Amino acid sequence: MVAGMEGAAEIVKARTDKRDYRRIILPNSLQVLLISDPDTDKCAASMDVGVGSFSDPAGLEGLAHFLEHMLFYASEKYPVEDSYSKYITEHGGSTNAFTSAEHTNYHFDVNTDGFEEALDRFSQFFTKPLMSPDATTREIKAVDSENQKNLLSDPWRMNQLQKHLSSEDHPYHKFSTGNRDTLEVKPKEKGLDTRNELLKFYEHNYSANIMCLVVYTNESLDKIQNIVEVKFQNIRNTNRSPFHPPGQPCKSEHLQILVKTVPIKQGHKLRILWPVTPEIRHYNEGPCRYLGHLIGHEGEGSLYYILKTLGWATGLSAGESDWSLDFAFFKVSIELTDVGHEHIQDIIGLLFKYVELLQHSGVCEWIFEELSAVCETKFHYQDKVPPIDYVVHISSNMQLYPPKDWLIGSSLPTKFSPSVIKMVLDQLSPNNVRIFWESKNFEGHTDRVEPWYGTKYSIEKISSSVIQEWVHSSPDQNLHLPAPNIFIPTDLSLKPVQEKVKFPVLLSRSSYSALWYKPDTLFSTPKAYVKIDFNCPYAGSSPEAEVLTHIFTQLLMDYLNEYAYYAQVAGLNYGVNHTDSGFQVTVLGYNHKLRILLETIIEKISTFRVQTDRFSVIKEMVTKEYENSKYQQPYQQAMYYCSLILQDQTWPWMEQLEVLPLLQPEDLSKFVPAMLSRSFLEFYVAGNIEGNEAELMVRHIEDVLFKCSKPLCQPLFPSQHVTNRVVKLESGTSYFYPSECLNPNDENSALVHYIQVGRDDFKLNVKLQLFALVAKQAAFHQLRSVEQLGYITVLMQRNDCGIRGLQFIIQSTVKGPGNIDQRVEAFLNMFEAKLLEMTADDFKSNVNALIDMKLEKHKNLREESAFFWREITDGTLRFDRKDFEVEALRQLTLQELIDFFNEYVKVGAPQKKTLSIRVYGNLHSDDYKAETSQPDSAKIENVFSFRKSQSLYGSFKGLSGQMKL
């Protein structure tokens, strides 16, 4: 049966990887990798087809992407529309796909008991899909809506501009998403039938010999091999040769250019690109990885360090981008300050100076060896990831690498080759550079428009002699190579765990802190996770206090950067983030040197001083961040308003933006000691750390902050512990809050239709979760596939600090939010009939799917820690939640689910609590003006008056660290 079969011996896998692998080739030349993981709770599969948007026929831009959408609809064997997604959703899984330049990747995951049928349904995509004329016409609207969502997104706009300024006869130049114009209007004008073109494209391009399949399951390799052979043998093989674009997309007129362009968001950005030899041709030597490591470094002496010290940049990244087997670009992206925007020639001069430094220093073997060692440790101690992500990664690799490197890809450079690195370094020359410079300041100073997104730009030639002048006139700074990395772990041993603890335990509690501790009993990796929540009531006491806390956390990150960047390179990540009630410090990675980094962060907090020059840079950065909130997608704005209405004691970013211009360094100097003066620290320490180490860590931090001669912090008074309370909507009332989209140019409108259910309670939770599971796909089918309201159409659960509910999230240009609200209610009326028709078997099947989802084990330490930390921050502290919810599910009856629907969800139910957030884009602004309270719905005129007038749910945030009064 099998044309070719090779064992797993040739496939290099991580030392810690216990899974079995087998490569087979079916008679139709389909390449398959089988993965057996007896421990997995989820099975998954991914098919990577070696064709993408580069193969779109001229005048049918987006056809490959449109085909990717259409294959989800139906097949000859399973003709019911959307039944593939319905089956997978109801068996605890998810489905997705994406189209790139030369690949289209389809993937799904599902509970283990539903895998064989799911795989059968999936295989039909590639054998006998049905693309009905009616579905084709409808789905063009979804592609158009997907494109509408991207039109005002800077990353999409700038990416297309880079493509636009390339050779018109190279496929890189194309527009890949598609829209109504390219898929319906223009083809019709030419007398083309889009559906026929789809079928032709499928027939011509979808051939088994350019497909790669990965199947991940808990079954034995032999069993899964038999299943795969039967299900995938019928894919046609037309021996299509893989598509290869004709060399580099840039001709001489597209090089040595400076492009000025106007972005949507505030901020100035510089992108410098060079066409280079693709790293994939030399992935063992890793030339782009080596050069990206050095040019993108942030330690002392690096390009970024110098630009930061001069106050010119707030971010820099470097590495290969937009690569294929045939061409690639090396890209340096720099986020500029307002002052940096005025020094663009100096910045480009310094970049080329750093490139010259690399040429003069020669290729350093010790730097390559260090980088190689970091990559090797990362590969061999990689975290397990969800199977769906793993199969997508590998099926993509299979198209590019020989079998032995399918799991590794380009992630393990091991061959030191100065000549290969030097070859790519020499390509980073002023002779073939492309410079893209974005800023709102160019508004009114451009003379061209990119056709697909409407991006305004101008273009000028820039000779290498001009760049040489910039190099010579740029400031004389001490650029140098990085120092050896002290954070590289050398002790990767595992600590002994005395007992198999399933849940976090409260190891210590005092008036200063609480320590939650969870040793690693599942993952056996030399990694740890530490989170410290600084609960400082003063930090959230006003809009000013919240902004100052934000600036404080950003300044801390800024002060740490050149030192802690080495830790990040070595696989030790950290963050300091502000919260509603203070700020959090998080450190995650190899445990060996974690304490050194953590103690440095605490020391920086305890000795914090405001540096005036850095304050003004960070203030400018934070100001732009707030200003850019108005350019969020309309559905994100709607979700923000929903949180603002529901969560008590939260300040709107609009007020924070108002106070920002007035803030001075001395305000922060006074604020930080006051904020820290009353604090309570909640610790979560997990992973490869022993209990006594965790306690020593806490003691040390308490000594530094609370117990020195002039303590920075004092314990909170019992009355000061901050709680998180949520608005309790009035039973039997529908509220709505209308708002115009903050970006007047956005045509998209959005609705968040929120149904509040109640406080965290196992029985209630599982009814809500089961309802969400059974209604999720039905909502998508009706509101997106049938009615085509918009690309973003979701029904999901919502949890605000332990207060549970449901939400529909829909973004649309087709209908205004008031109209969409009516469509949601019409769907609920229609779904009621389906719920009443549900058979006992269907009910049981859905219950079992939800039980399997709940029993799914955490994949890695980060995932486990996020789950337990949520219980701590909400105050619910039900670490054993899954066991109790599974028990509640086992006892649940169909009638109880129907009763739940009738009480909480059914349209017009007397106890129902609804809040609709309606964000109006410019296509529906007239509807906005007409919004008034109706007999059956109350309009919220002012968020804060409303919030103050409502009851609040009691907080779960109990007595952590509090004394009894």
JSON list of C-alpha atoms in Angstrom, two decimals, residues 92 330 409 453 504 538 646 750:
[
{"chain": "A", "resi": 92, "resn": "GLY", "atom": "CA", "xyz": [-14.28, 20.29, 21.78]},
{"chain": "A", "resi": 330, "resn": "PHE", "atom": "CA", "xyz": [16.81, 41.78, 5.77]},
{"chain": "A", "resi": 409, "resn": "GLY", "atom": "CA", "xyz": [13.60, 24.07, 10.79]},
{"chain": "A", "resi": 453, "resn": "TYR", "atom": "CA", "xyz": [-5.15, 50.53, 0.83]},
{"chain": "A", "resi": 504, "resn": "PRO", "atom": "CA", "xyz": [-0.80, 25.85, 44.60]},
{"chain": "A", "resi": 538, "resn": "TYR", "atom": "CA", "xyz": [-2.82, 54.78, 45.79]},
{"chain": "A", "resi": 646, "resn": "LEU", "atom": "CA", "xyz": [-19.01, 46.67, 34.10]},
{"chain": "A", "resi": 750, "resn": "ALA", "atom": "CA", "xyz": [-19.42, 46.85, 15.84]}
]
